[in-house]
């Protein structure tokens, strides 16, 4: 039996407070009638001071399963996603075995369905084994039970222009999108961090901005030639922003994402040689951070995606050169966006809903996610307290790994509740035990 929830005095998209009734998996009522329609058994959530958002959708999550369950599992990763306010994630293809067949993507999709924390949409590999040589079974993955619509060799670049063209042509047939990890491999051999003043001073091999920008420039022209959709993963440089802006001015069907860490952190973090700050693409300069913030604010960059990349301790607790690339991000993404964009006045909460919910859902063709906050819509929702302050303690997070670059940092905002089709996956800031959401955590809700 579904639980009915009455959200008292919540502020949809940061607007005027209203009561919202969740029943039978949908938003059943909003406004003065909501309380009147709620039954005596409705769970009342005190929403005073809370912002109501559509459930967040991540287009770029590494769940590691199958193959690297020592770093993350679908269960632990999706639990972390729910705690971060997400109701859907796209699970990247660089697992072991690779998500390059219908069988593997269906396995990941079923693991997500059984876990029950969020909707899991697997991302299919572009090439077999991510080897960049032969196209994977794109059509079979698209027609599988997982209904794959996003394809990426993320972790590796589809560097062969002929293969990239064929992928763009093939995915066009079923309205799919190729999500490119833009990294010219010959320009980044042995690269450890951004190529610039800091890399020169501390003696780490540099990763030039042009290695990203050259691939983006090539691919937007290929997308224009083919007439297909292109998505650019984890854009990180000022030059990349300008290329995307130019492509959109020509009417090319390209979208782009920026990660929370590229909105906040710079290559100066590498001076301490702490491998937690080793990531691909690397942390860039302060000027690049300003450029991607401006690009996100003006719509050149379409979405924020976490690129959540968990690693076991031994893969990060070592010297910089031997450490793995990547950072966790599901449970801090919303707070980073609030600090970098909302609290600075560059974006509103309605904008946050656009870049973290409705637009990523549209790019990934996830039909019942990122929907308007309106009566009759699926109750995939997030309640956030923008006035809260919290210090990041990675070991206390839901993810199985602790490689957060925000360790010890105080961030604004806290997710108070997350609802997946009307079922509370998080209440009072705590994950609920079972798929029926039966255990209610102590918190702001009053029963």
Coordinates of C-alpha atoms in Angstrom, one line a residue:
X1 CA 0.0 0.0 0.0
X2 CA 1.3 3.4 -1.0
X3 CA 2.0 6.0 1.7
X4 CA 0.4 9.4 1.2
X5 CA 2.5 12.5 2.0
X6 CA 1.4 16.0 2.7
X7 CA 4.2 18.4 2.2
X8 CA 3.4 21.5 4.2
X9 CA 4.4 25.0 3.0
X10 CA 7.1 23.9 0.6
X11 CA 8.4 26.4 -2.0
X12 CA 8.2 25.0 -5.6
X13 CA 11.4 26.1 -7.4
X14 CA 12.0 28.6 -4.6
X15 CA 8.7 30.4 -5.2
X16 CA 5.7 31.0 -2.8
X17 CA 5.0 28.3 -0.2
X18 CA 2.2 25.9 -0.9
X19 CA 0.9 22.6 0.4
X20 CA 1.6 19.6 -1.9
X21 CA -0.2 16.2 -1.7
X22 CA 1.5 13.1 -3.0
X23 CA -0.7 10.1 -3.5
X24 CA -0.8 7.0 -5.8
X25 CA 2.6 7.9 -7.1
X26 CA 1.7 11.3 -8.5
X27 CA 1.3 14.9 -7.3
X28 CA -2.4 14.7 -6.4
X29 CA -3.0 18.3 -5.3
X30 CA -1.2 21.6 -4.8
X31 CA -2.4 24.7 -2.9
X32 CA -5.2 25.1 -0.4
X33 CA -7.0 21.9 -1.5
X34 CA -4.0 19.7 -0.7
X35 CA -4.6 19.5 3.1
X36 CA -8.3 19.0 2.7
X37 CA -7.7 16.1 0.4
X38 CA -5.2 14.4 2.6
X39 CA -6.5 11.6 4.7
X40 CA -5.9 11.1 8.4
X41 CA -3.1 8.5 7.6
X42 CA -1.1 11.0 5.5
X43 CA 2.5 11.5 6.6
X44 CA 3.0 15.2 7.1
X45 CA 6.3 16.7 6.2
X46 CA 7.1 20.1 7.6
X47 CA 8.4 22.0 4.5
X48 CA 8.8 25.5 6.0
X49 CA 11.9 27.0 4.4
X50 CA 12.4 24.1 2.0
X51 CA 12.6 24.3 -1.7
X52 CA 10.8 21.7 -3.8
X53 CA 12.5 20.6 -7.0
X54 CA 11.7 17.9 -9.5
X55 CA 13.9 14.8 -8.8
X56 CA 17.5 15.3 -10.0
X57 CA 18.7 13.3 -13.0
X58 CA 22.4 12.5 -13.5
X59 CA 23.5 11.9 -17.1
X60 CA 27.0 10.7 -16.0
X61 CA 27.3 8.2 -13.1
X62 CA 29.9 5.4 -12.6
X63 CA 28.3 2.6 -10.6
X64 CA 31.2 0.2 -11.3
X65 CA 29.1 -2.9 -11.2
X66 CA 29.7 -5.4 -12.7
X67 CA 33.4 -5.9 -12.1
X68 CA 34.5 -3.3 -9.6
X69 CA 32.2 -3.9 -6.6
X70 CA 35.1 -3.1 -4.4
X71 CA 34.6 0.6 -5.4
X72 CA 30.8 0.7 -5.7
X73 CA 27.8 -1.4 -6.4
X74 CA 24.5 -0.5 -8.1
X75 CA 22.9 -0.7 -4.6
X76 CA 25.4 1.6 -2.8
X77 CA 25.7 4.0 -5.7
X78 CA 22.0 4.5 -6.2
X79 CA 21.5 4.9 -2.4
X80 CA 24.1 7.7 -2.6
X81 CA 22.2 9.1 -5.5
X82 CA 18.9 9.2 -3.5
X83 CA 20.7 10.9 -0.6
X84 CA 21.9 13.5 -3.1
X85 CA 18.4 14.2 -4.3
X86 CA 18.5 12.2 -7.5
X87 CA 15.7 10.0 -8.8
X88 CA 17.4 8.8 -12.0
X89 CA 21.0 8.2 -13.0
X90 CA 22.7 7.1 -16.2
X91 CA 25.2 4.3 -15.4
X92 CA 28.3 4.6 -17.6
X93 CA 29.6 1.8 -19.7
X94 CA 33.1 1.3 -18.5
X95 CA 32.3 -1.7 -16.3
X96 CA 33.8 -5.3 -16.5
X97 CA 32.4 -6.7 -18.7
X98 CA 31.8 -3.6 -20.7
X99 CA 28.2 -2.5 -21.2
X100 CA 28.4 -3.2 -24.9
X101 CA 25.7 -5.8 -25.4
X102 CA 22.0 -6.0 -24.7
X103 CA 22.7 -8.7 -22.0
X104 CA 25.0 -6.5 -19.9
X105 CA 22.9 -3.3 -20.1
X106 CA 19.8 -5.3 -19.1
X107 CA 21.8 -6.8 -16.1
X108 CA 22.6 -3.3 -14.9
X109 CA 19.0 -2.1 -15.5
X110 CA 17.6 -5.0 -13.5
X111 CA 20.1 -4.4 -10.6
X112 CA 18.9 -0.8 -10.5
X113 CA 15.2 -1.8 -10.6
X114 CA 15.8 -4.3 -7.8
X115 CA 17.7 -1.8 -5.6
X116 CA 14.8 0.6 -5.8
X117 CA 16.6 3.8 -4.9
X118 CA 16.5 5.6 -8.2
X119 CA 15.7 4.8 -11.9
X120 CA 18.9 3.4 -13.5
X121 CA 19.3 4.0 -17.2
X122 CA 22.4 2.2 -18.5
X123 CA 24.7 4.0 -21.0
X124 CA 25.8 1.7 -23.8
X125 CA 29.4 1.6 -25.1
X126 CA 30.0 3.1 -28.5
X127 CA 32.7 0.5 -29.3
X128 CA 33.2 -3.1 -28.4
X129 CA 35.2 -3.3 -25.2
X130 CA 35.8 0.5 -25.4
X131 CA 38.6 -0.3 -27.8
X132 CA 37.7 2.3 -30.3
X133 CA 37.8 -0.1 -33.2
X134 CA 34.4 -1.6 -33.9
X135 CA 30.9 -0.4 -33.1
X136 CA 29.1 -2.1 -30.3
X137 CA 25.6 -3.5 -30.6
X138 CA 24.0 -0.1 -30.5
X139 CA 20.7 -1.2 -32.0
X140 CA 20.3 -4.2 -29.8
X141 CA 21.0 -2.2 -26.7
X142 CA 18.5 0.4 -27.8
X143 CA 15.7 -2.2 -28.3
X144 CA 16.6 -4.1 -25.1
X145 CA 14.6 -3.9 -21.9
X146 CA 17.0 -1.2 -20.8
X147 CA 15.9 1.1 -23.7
X148 CA 19.4 2.6 -24.0
X149 CA 19.5 6.0 -25.6
X150 CA 22.8 7.4 -24.5
X151 CA 26.1 5.8 -25.8
X152 CA 29.6 6.6 -24.6
X153 CA 33.1 5.2 -24.3
X154 CA 33.6 7.6 -21.4
X155 CA 37.0 6.9 -19.8
X156 CA 38.2 6.8 -23.3
X157 CA 37.7 9.1 -26.3
X158 CA 36.2 7.9 -29.6
X159 CA 39.3 9.3 -31.3
X160 CA 38.8 7.7 -34.7
X161 CA 36.7 10.2 -36.7
X162 CA 35.3 7.4 -39.0
X163 CA 34.0 5.4 -36.0
X164 CA 32.6 8.6 -34.5
X165 CA 30.8 9.4 -37.7
X166 CA 29.3 5.9 -37.9
X167 CA 28.2 6.1 -34.3
X168 CA 26.4 9.4 -34.9
X169 CA 24.8 8.0 -38.0
X170 CA 23.6 4.8 -36.3
X171 CA 22.2 6.4 -33.2
X172 CA 20.2 8.8 -35.3
X173 CA 17.9 6.0 -36.4
X174 CA 16.5 5.5 -32.9
X175 CA 16.9 9.1 -31.5
X176 CA 20.0 8.2 -29.5
X177 CA 22.9 10.4 -28.6
X178 CA 26.6 9.9 -28.5
X179 CA 28.2 11.3 -25.3
X180 CA 31.8 12.0 -26.1
X181 CA 34.8 12.0 -23.7
X182 CA 36.7 14.7 -25.5
X183 CA 40.4 13.8 -25.1
X184 CA 42.8 13.6 -28.0
X185 CA 44.9 10.6 -26.8
X186 CA 48.2 11.5 -28.5
X187 CA 48.2 15.0 -26.8
X188 CA 47.7 13.5 -23.4
X189 CA 50.1 10.6 -23.2
X190 CA 51.3 10.4 -19.6
X191 CA 49.4 13.5 -18.6
X192 CA 48.7 13.9 -14.9
X193 CA 47.1 17.4 -14.5
X194 CA 46.2 20.6 -16.4
X195 CA 49.1 21.9 -18.5
X196 CA 50.0 25.3 -17.2
X197 CA 51.9 27.3 -14.6
X198 CA 51.1 24.9 -11.8
X199 CA 52.1 21.7 -13.6
X200 CA 55.4 23.4 -14.6
X201 CA 56.2 24.5 -11.1
X202 CA 55.4 21.2 -9.4
X203 CA 56.8 18.9 -12.1
X204 CA 53.7 16.9 -13.2
X205 CA 53.1 16.1 -16.9
X206 CA 50.6 18.5 -18.3
X207 CA 47.2 17.9 -20.1
X208 CA 46.7 20.7 -22.5
X209 CA 43.3 22.4 -22.9
X210 CA 43.6 21.9 -26.7
X211 CA 43.4 18.1 -26.3
X212 CA 39.8 18.6 -25.2
X213 CA 39.0 21.5 -27.6
X214 CA 40.3 19.8 -30.7
X215 CA 37.9 16.8 -30.3
X216 CA 34.9 19.0 -29.5
X217 CA 35.6 21.1 -32.6
X218 CA 35.9 17.9 -34.8
X219 CA 32.8 16.3 -33.3
X220 CA 30.4 19.3 -33.6
X221 CA 31.3 19.4 -37.3
X222 CA 30.7 15.7 -37.7
X223 CA 27.3 16.1 -35.9
X224 CA 26.4 18.9 -38.3
X225 CA 27.4 16.8 -41.3
X226 CA 25.4 13.8 -40.1
X227 CA 22.5 15.8 -38.7
X228 CA 22.7 13.8 -35.4
X229 CA 22.7 14.6 -31.7
X230 CA 26.0 15.0 -29.9
X231 CA 26.6 15.4 -26.2
X232 CA 29.9 16.6 -24.7
X233 CA 30.9 15.0 -21.4
X234 CA 32.5 17.0 -18.6
X235 CA 33.5 20.2 -20.5
X236 CA 36.2 22.0 -18.6
X237 CA 37.9 24.8 -20.5
X238 CA 37.1 28.3 -21.6
X239 CA 37.9 27.4 -25.2
X240 CA 35.5 24.5 -25.1
X241 CA 32.7 26.8 -24.0
X242 CA 33.4 29.1 -27.0
X243 CA 33.3 26.1 -29.4
X244 CA 29.9 25.0 -28.0
X245 CA 28.6 28.5 -28.2
X246 CA 29.7 28.8 -31.8
X247 CA 28.2 25.4 -32.7
X248 CA 24.8 26.3 -31.2
X249 CA 24.8 29.6 -33.1
X250 CA 25.0 27.5 -36.3
X251 CA 22.1 25.4 -35.2
X252 CA 24.1 22.2 -34.5
X253 CA 22.3 19.7 -32.3
X254 CA 24.9 19.7 -29.5
X255 CA 24.5 19.7 -25.7
X256 CA 27.2 19.8 -23.1
X257 CA 27.7 19.1 -19.4
X258 CA 29.9 20.5 -16.7
X259 CA 30.8 18.7 -13.4
X260 CA 30.4 20.2 -10.0
X261 CA 34.1 19.9 -9.3
X262 CA 34.9 21.9 -12.5
X263 CA 32.6 24.6 -11.3
X264 CA 34.4 24.9 -8.0
X265 CA 38.0 23.6 -7.9
X266 CA 41.2 24.7 -9.8
X267 CA 44.6 23.2 -10.6
X268 CA 46.0 24.9 -7.6
X269 CA 44.6 21.9 -5.6
X270 CA 47.4 19.8 -7.1
X271 CA 50.1 21.6 -5.2
X272 CA 49.7 19.3 -2.2
X273 CA 50.0 16.2 -4.4
X274 CA 46.8 14.8 -2.9
X275 CA 45.5 12.3 -5.5
X276 CA 41.9 12.9 -4.5
X277 CA 42.2 15.9 -6.8
X278 CA 43.4 13.8 -9.8
X279 CA 40.6 13.7 -12.3
X280 CA 39.9 13.5 -16.0
X281 CA 39.6 16.0 -17.5
X282 CA 41.9 17.7 -15.0
X283 CA 41.0 20.6 -12.8
X284 CA 41.7 23.7 -14.8
X285 CA 42.6 27.3 -14.0
X286 CA 40.5 30.0 -12.3
X287 CA 39.8 31.6 -15.6
X288 CA 38.4 28.3 -16.9
X289 CA 36.2 28.0 -13.8
X290 CA 34.8 31.4 -14.4
X291 CA 34.2 30.6 -18.1
X292 CA 32.2 27.4 -17.3
X293 CA 30.2 29.2 -14.7
X294 CA 29.3 31.9 -17.2
X295 CA 28.5 29.2 -19.8
X296 CA 26.2 27.4 -17.5
X297 CA 24.5 30.6 -16.5
X298 CA 23.8 31.7 -20.1
X299 CA 22.7 28.3 -21.3
X300 CA 25.7 27.5 -23.5
X301 CA 26.4 24.6 -21.1
X302 CA 23.1 22.7 -20.8
X303 CA 23.5 20.6 -17.7
X304 CA 25.4 19.7 -14.6
X305 CA 26.4 16.0 -14.4
X306 CA 28.3 14.5 -11.5
X307 CA 30.8 12.2 -13.2
X308 CA 30.6 10.3 -9.9
X309 CA 33.7 8.1 -10.0
X310 CA 34.2 6.0 -6.9
X311 CA 37.5 4.3 -6.2
X312 CA 38.6 2.0 -3.3
X313 CA 41.1 3.5 -0.9
X314 CA 44.2 1.7 -2.3
X315 CA 43.6 3.3 -5.7
X316 CA 43.8 6.8 -4.2
X317 CA 46.0 6.3 -1.1
X318 CA 49.2 6.3 -3.1
X319 CA 51.6 8.6 -5.0
X320 CA 50.0 10.9 -7.5
X321 CA 51.3 9.2 -10.7
X322 CA 50.0 5.8 -9.6
X323 CA 46.6 7.0 -8.5
X324 CA 43.4 6.5 -10.4
X325 CA 41.6 9.4 -12.0
X326 CA 38.2 10.4 -10.5
X327 CA 36.1 11.8 -7.7
X328 CA 32.8 11.0 -6.0
X329 CA 30.0 13.6 -6.5
X330 CA 26.5 12.4 -6.1
X331 CA 26.0 13.5 -2.6
X332 CA 27.6 16.9 -2.9
X333 CA 26.5 18.0 -6.4
X334 CA 23.4 20.0 -5.4
X335 CA 25.3 21.8 -2.7
X336 CA 28.2 22.7 -5.0
X337 CA 25.7 24.1 -7.6
X338 CA 24.0 26.1 -4.8
X339 CA 27.3 27.6 -3.7
X340 CA 28.8 28.3 -7.1
X341 CA 25.7 29.4 -8.9
X342 CA 22.7 30.1 -6.7
X343 CA 24.3 31.8 -3.7
X344 CA 26.3 34.0 -6.2
X345 CA 23.2 35.2 -7.9
X346 CA 24.0 33.6 -11.2
X347 CA 21.1 31.1 -11.2
X348 CA 17.7 30.7 -9.6
X349 CA 16.3 27.5 -8.2
X350 CA 14.2 27.2 -11.4
X351 CA 17.5 27.2 -13.3
X352 CA 18.8 24.5 -11.0
X353 CA 15.8 22.4 -11.9
X354 CA 16.6 22.9 -15.6
X355 CA 20.3 22.0 -15.4
X356 CA 19.9 19.1 -12.9
X357 CA 16.6 17.7 -13.8
X358 CA 14.5 18.6 -16.8
X359 CA 17.3 19.0 -19.4
X360 CA 19.3 15.9 -18.5
X361 CA 16.1 13.9 -18.6
X362 CA 15.3 15.3 -22.0
X363 CA 18.8 14.6 -23.4
X364 CA 18.6 11.0 -22.0
X365 CA 15.0 10.6 -23.2
X366 CA 13.8 9.6 -19.7
X367 CA 10.1 10.3 -20.1
X368 CA 8.7 10.4 -16.6
X369 CA 11.7 12.3 -15.0
X370 CA 12.4 16.0 -14.9
X371 CA 8.7 16.8 -15.2
X372 CA 7.0 20.0 -14.2
X373 CA 5.8 20.4 -10.6
X374 CA 2.1 20.1 -11.5
X375 CA -0.9 18.1 -10.5
X376 CA -1.0 14.7 -12.2
X377 CA 2.8 14.5 -12.8
X378 CA 4.8 11.6 -11.4
X379 CA 6.0 12.4 -7.9
X380 CA 9.7 12.3 -8.5
X381 CA 10.7 15.1 -6.2
X382 CA 13.5 16.5 -4.0
X383 CA 13.1 18.7 -0.9
X384 CA 16.2 20.8 -0.1
X385 CA 17.0 23.0 2.8
X386 CA 19.0 25.9 1.3
X387 CA 19.8 27.4 4.7
X388 CA 21.5 24.3 6.0
X389 CA 25.3 24.1 6.3
X390 CA 27.2 20.8 6.5
X391 CA 30.8 19.7 6.6
X392 CA 31.6 16.9 4.1
X393 CA 32.7 13.7 5.8
X394 CA 33.1 11.1 3.0
X395 CA 33.0 8.1 5.3
X396 CA 29.5 9.1 6.4
X397 CA 28.1 9.2 2.9
X398 CA 26.1 6.5 1.2
X399 CA 28.6 5.7 -1.5
X400 CA 31.0 2.8 -0.9
X401 CA 34.1 5.0 -1.6
X402 CA 35.5 8.0 0.1
X403 CA 37.4 9.9 -2.6
X404 CA 35.5 13.2 -2.3
X405 CA 37.4 16.3 -3.2
X406 CA 35.3 18.2 -0.7
X407 CA 36.4 16.4 2.4
X408 CA 36.3 18.7 5.4
X409 CA 34.7 21.5 3.4
X410 CA 31.6 23.3 4.6
X411 CA 28.9 23.4 1.9
X412 CA 25.5 25.0 1.8
X413 CA 22.2 23.1 1.4
X414 CA 21.0 19.7 2.5
X415 CA 18.6 17.2 0.9
X416 CA 15.8 16.6 3.4
X417 CA 13.7 14.2 1.3
X418 CA 13.6 12.4 -2.0
X419 CA 10.6 10.8 -3.5
X420 CA 10.6 8.2 -6.3
X421 CA 7.1 8.1 -7.8
X422 CA 5.6 9.1 -4.5
X423 CA 7.7 6.7 -2.4
X424 CA 10.1 8.3 0.1
X425 CA 13.6 7.0 -0.5
X426 CA 15.0 9.7 1.8
X427 CA 13.2 11.4 4.8
X428 CA 14.7 13.7 7.3
X429 CA 18.0 13.5 5.4
X430 CA 18.3 9.7 5.9
X431 CA 17.9 6.9 3.5
X432 CA 14.9 4.7 4.1
X433 CA 15.5 1.0 4.7
X434 CA 13.1 -0.9 2.4
X435 CA 11.7 -0.3 -1.1
X436 CA 8.3 0.4 0.5
X437 CA 9.9 3.3 2.5
X438 CA 8.3 1.9 5.6
X439 CA 11.0 3.0 8.1
X440 CA 10.7 6.7 8.7
X441 CA 13.8 8.5 9.9
X442 CA 13.7 11.1 12.6
X443 CA 13.8 14.5 11.1
X444 CA 11.7 17.4 9.9
X445 CA 8.7 15.3 9.2
X446 CA 5.9 15.0 11.8
X447 CA 3.6 12.0 11.8

